[in-house]
Amino acid sequence: MKQKKNIADILSIWGSQFGAVVIAFVTQLILARILNISEYGAFMTAFNTAMLLGGIACFGAGPNWLRLIGKEGWNGLRWIKVNILLLVITTGIMVIGYLLMIPLTSTSNMTMIISFCFLSVMIARSFSTPAEAVYQLEENYVKLSVVKFMNHGLKFLVVLICVGLSLSLSAIVVGYLITSILMLVWYIFLLMRAVKHRIHLVGHGEYNFNTIEKPSLKEAFFLLLPYGSTTVFYLIYFQGPIYLVNVLTGDENAAIYNVIFTVLNVLFLFPVTLYQSYLIPKIHRWTGSNINKIDLLTKVGSKISLLIGIAIGIPITILAPSAVEMAFGEEYRSAGIYIALLAIIVPLRLVSNNIGSVLVTEQFIKKKAIYQFYAAVLSVTLNLILLSFIGLKGAVFTLIAAESVVTILFLYCLFRHVKIRIQKSAYYLFVYILFVIGTISFYNAKSIVDDILGIFIYSLLSIIIYIVIRNDKELKGLFRKT
């Protein structure tokens, strides 16, 4: 019965996320079709910058609540008020920084005006993660799915109305502003529930809050620091390049890079949803009490993540150039070509997500923050250099470098500090290298010979994967249990 509930919970999250992904993707398609490339670049740069800074303002508040309450049970609620106060302070600081940054950077006037309008988007984003954590603590995945879905659904509705009434870009901007205010009201309602302890913590028995110790703002900040840092550094190396592309190369290149970012978000969403929305609350409870589940998640989960990433990456490499051009328009064809190359980071992201979900525990979170700091510094440095010399291609190469560094460092931590050995890891490394060679062959294809070479490598890869799985005792053991 419990297993059926777990499956239902996962399907509920994935179902809503699938709907949200489809709606968000269709929204992007419509915007790219009805706006010219400069308007689309300006609009999406402003929107993604607001989302980036809102994520930084959040400073890891939601995941930190999951950890504290997973560790302390009901008494962990003592951290809620002070964390919300800290959230208000960091959001206020980010609002001031946002208002100062907009006129000081060399973006177009159109990007600047839209950015000012999207201040409410930034504030709503900063409150979203801790508000959603309320539903995660209750393991109320249906309501969690609804709130995530509505975030995209309302924007889709705005775009549909504007298209139907033949309204201009300014109307879309106002519509996004209104939807962000509506979502902010919902988030504040959830946070007030947490402040008043009107939540049900799954896995911690009946309400039993008896602590009188109130943590200080300073304690809350330093406790939150490593968790907030991982969020900040991740956003810098993954989402930050959109703004740098706009500043250094203009609205049109920003539009193309946003299409790349949009497609990657779709590819990453399902595994990220599984780990962040479903598994992480459980991992905090398993740590120290059910180490076997952590061991299984790390060993077998990493292998499955790699194989799923390759399974997703192969069709992306082959189909992306023509599919993106067909969906977004001829002016976005180069985005499809770059996405074909970026298929090589899909397995990396899935593996790093799997390992990273274990590294969110108190024992390893500081190491995770340091590793992602290295990736953030590398990303900003390489983008500043490469965007100036080779344009948009520099941002693509930089993203590959950043994702590779994160995955390598996470694996290093897994082997060196977590002391976990993954059976047949050398074989899986070989499988990934073969996938990279095949992907590069397709990316550099200039004749039918190159295409045939890529198909041959992918065919050989499929055979090798089959052989590796057949001879892997850990994977076979998992399938026997299921």
CSV table of C-alpha atoms in Angstrom, one decimal, residues 251-420:
chain,number,residue,atom,x,y,z
A,251,ASP,CA,19.2,41.2,-27.5
A,252,GLU,CA,19.3,38.8,-30.5
A,253,ASN,CA,21.9,36.5,-29.2
A,254,ALA,CA,20.1,36.6,-25.8
A,255,ALA,CA,17.0,35.4,-27.6
A,256,ILE,CA,18.9,32.4,-29.1
A,257,TYR,CA,20.5,31.5,-25.8
A,258,ASN,CA,17.2,31.7,-24.1
A,259,VAL,CA,15.8,29.1,-26.5
A,260,ILE,CA,18.8,26.9,-25.5
A,261,PHE,CA,18.1,27.5,-21.8
A,262,THR,CA,14.4,26.7,-22.3
A,263,VAL,CA,15.0,23.4,-24.0
A,264,LEU,CA,17.6,22.4,-21.3
A,265,ASN,CA,15.2,23.3,-18.6
A,266,VAL,CA,12.7,20.9,-20.1
A,267,LEU,CA,15.2,18.1,-20.3
A,268,PHE,CA,16.4,18.6,-16.7
A,269,LEU,CA,13.0,19.2,-15.1
A,270,PHE,CA,11.8,15.6,-14.5
A,271,PRO,CA,14.9,14.3,-12.7
A,272,VAL,CA,15.2,17.5,-10.8
A,273,THR,CA,11.6,17.3,-9.7
A,274,LEU,CA,12.1,13.7,-8.4
A,275,TYR,CA,15.1,14.7,-6.3
A,276,GLN,CA,14.2,18.2,-5.1
A,277,SER,CA,10.4,17.8,-4.6
A,278,TYR,CA,10.2,14.1,-3.6
A,279,LEU,CA,13.5,12.6,-2.4
A,280,ILE,CA,15.3,15.4,-0.5
A,281,PRO,CA,12.7,15.6,2.3
A,282,LYS,CA,13.1,11.8,2.7
A,283,ILE,CA,16.9,11.9,2.5
A,284,HIS,CA,17.1,14.3,5.5
A,285,ARG,CA,15.1,11.7,7.5
A,286,TRP,CA,17.1,8.7,6.2
A,287,THR,CA,20.4,10.2,7.1
A,288,GLY,CA,21.8,8.4,10.2
A,289,SER,CA,18.7,6.2,10.4
A,290,ASN,CA,18.5,4.3,7.1
A,291,ILE,CA,21.9,4.5,5.5
A,292,ASN,CA,21.1,1.5,3.2
A,293,LYS,CA,18.6,3.7,1.3
A,294,ILE,CA,21.2,6.4,0.9
A,295,ASP,CA,23.7,3.9,-0.3
A,296,LEU,CA,21.3,2.5,-2.9
A,297,LEU,CA,20.3,6.0,-4.1
A,298,THR,CA,23.9,6.9,-4.6
A,299,LYS,CA,25.2,3.7,-6.3
A,300,VAL,CA,22.4,2.6,-8.4
A,301,GLY,CA,20.8,6.0,-8.9
A,302,SER,CA,24.0,7.4,-10.5
A,303,LYS,CA,24.1,4.5,-13.0
A,304,ILE,CA,20.4,4.9,-13.9
A,305,SER,CA,20.8,8.6,-14.2
A,306,LEU,CA,23.7,8.2,-16.6
A,307,LEU,CA,21.8,5.7,-18.8
A,308,ILE,CA,18.6,7.9,-18.8
A,309,GLY,CA,20.7,10.9,-19.7
A,310,ILE,CA,22.2,9.1,-22.6
A,311,ALA,CA,18.8,7.8,-23.7
A,312,ILE,CA,17.6,11.4,-23.7
A,313,GLY,CA,20.7,12.8,-25.3
A,314,ILE,CA,20.9,10.6,-28.4
A,315,PRO,CA,17.6,11.7,-29.9
A,316,ILE,CA,18.3,15.3,-28.9
A,317,THR,CA,21.6,15.3,-30.8
A,318,ILE,CA,19.9,13.9,-33.9
A,319,LEU,CA,16.6,15.9,-33.9
A,320,ALA,CA,17.4,19.2,-32.2
A,321,PRO,CA,18.6,21.3,-35.2
A,322,SER,CA,15.5,20.6,-37.4
A,323,ALA,CA,13.0,20.4,-34.4
A,324,VAL,CA,14.1,23.8,-33.0
A,325,GLU,CA,14.0,25.5,-36.4
A,326,MET,CA,10.5,24.0,-37.0
A,327,ALA,CA,9.2,25.1,-33.6
A,328,PHE,CA,10.7,28.5,-33.0
A,329,GLY,CA,11.5,29.7,-36.6
A,330,GLU,CA,14.4,29.9,-39.0
A,331,GLU,CA,16.2,32.7,-37.0
A,332,TYR,CA,16.6,30.2,-34.1
A,333,ARG,CA,18.2,27.4,-36.1
A,334,SER,CA,21.6,28.0,-34.5
A,335,ALA,CA,20.1,27.4,-31.1
A,336,GLY,CA,19.1,23.9,-32.3
A,337,ILE,CA,22.7,23.2,-33.4
A,338,TYR,CA,24.1,24.2,-30.0
A,339,ILE,CA,21.5,22.1,-28.2
A,340,ALA,CA,22.6,19.1,-30.2
A,341,LEU,CA,26.1,19.6,-28.8
A,342,LEU,CA,24.8,20.3,-25.3
A,343,ALA,CA,23.2,16.9,-25.2
A,344,ILE,CA,26.6,15.8,-23.7
A,345,ILE,CA,25.8,17.6,-20.5
A,346,VAL,CA,22.4,15.9,-20.0
A,347,PRO,CA,23.9,12.7,-18.5
A,348,LEU,CA,26.3,14.9,-16.4
A,349,ARG,CA,23.4,16.9,-15.0
A,350,LEU,CA,21.4,13.9,-14.1
A,351,VAL,CA,24.4,12.2,-12.4
A,352,SER,CA,25.3,15.4,-10.5
A,353,ASN,CA,21.7,15.8,-9.4
A,354,ASN,CA,21.7,12.3,-8.0
A,355,ILE,CA,24.9,12.7,-6.1
A,356,GLY,CA,24.1,16.3,-5.1
A,357,SER,CA,20.9,15.1,-3.5
A,358,VAL,CA,23.0,13.2,-1.0
A,359,LEU,CA,25.4,16.1,-0.5
A,360,VAL,CA,22.6,18.3,0.9
A,361,THR,CA,23.0,16.8,4.3
A,362,GLU,CA,24.8,18.7,7.1
A,363,GLN,CA,28.0,16.6,6.8
A,364,PHE,CA,28.7,17.5,3.1
A,365,ILE,CA,26.8,20.7,2.3
A,366,LYS,CA,29.9,22.9,2.8
A,367,LYS,CA,31.9,20.8,0.3
A,368,LYS,CA,29.0,21.0,-2.2
A,369,ALA,CA,28.9,24.8,-1.8
A,370,ILE,CA,32.7,25.0,-2.5
A,371,TYR,CA,32.5,22.8,-5.6
A,372,GLN,CA,29.6,24.9,-7.0
A,373,PHE,CA,31.6,28.1,-6.2
A,374,TYR,CA,34.4,26.9,-8.4
A,375,ALA,CA,31.9,26.3,-11.2
A,376,ALA,CA,30.4,29.8,-10.7
A,377,VAL,CA,33.8,31.5,-10.9
A,378,LEU,CA,34.7,29.4,-13.9
A,379,SER,CA,31.5,30.3,-15.7
A,380,VAL,CA,31.7,34.0,-15.1
A,381,THR,CA,35.4,34.2,-16.0
A,382,LEU,CA,35.1,32.1,-19.2
A,383,ASN,CA,31.9,33.9,-20.3
A,384,LEU,CA,33.5,37.3,-19.9
A,385,ILE,CA,36.5,36.1,-22.0
A,386,LEU,CA,34.9,33.9,-24.6
A,387,LEU,CA,31.7,35.9,-25.3
A,388,SER,CA,34.0,38.8,-26.4
A,389,PHE,CA,36.0,36.7,-28.8
A,390,ILE,CA,33.7,34.0,-30.2
A,391,GLY,CA,30.3,35.2,-29.3
A,392,LEU,CA,27.4,32.9,-28.4
A,393,LYS,CA,29.5,29.8,-28.9
A,394,GLY,CA,31.6,30.9,-25.9
A,395,ALA,CA,28.6,30.6,-23.6
A,396,VAL,CA,27.9,27.1,-24.9
A,397,PHE,CA,31.4,25.9,-24.3
A,398,THR,CA,31.4,27.6,-20.9
A,399,LEU,CA,28.2,25.7,-19.8
A,400,ILE,CA,29.8,22.4,-20.9
A,401,ALA,CA,32.9,23.2,-18.8
A,402,ALA,CA,30.9,24.3,-15.7
A,403,GLU,CA,28.7,21.2,-15.8
A,404,SER,CA,31.7,18.9,-16.2
A,405,VAL,CA,33.5,20.5,-13.3
A,406,VAL,CA,30.5,20.1,-11.0
A,407,THR,CA,30.0,16.5,-11.9
A,408,ILE,CA,33.7,15.6,-11.5
A,409,LEU,CA,34.0,17.3,-8.1
A,410,PHE,CA,30.8,15.7,-6.9
A,411,LEU,CA,32.1,12.3,-7.9
A,412,TYR,CA,35.4,13.1,-6.2
A,413,CYS,CA,33.5,13.9,-3.0
A,414,LEU,CA,31.5,10.7,-3.3
A,415,PHE,CA,34.6,8.5,-3.6
A,416,ARG,CA,36.9,10.4,-1.3
A,417,HIS,CA,34.6,11.7,1.5
A,418,VAL,CA,31.4,9.7,1.4
A,419,LYS,CA,33.5,6.5,0.9
A,420,ILE,CA,31.1,5.0,-1.6
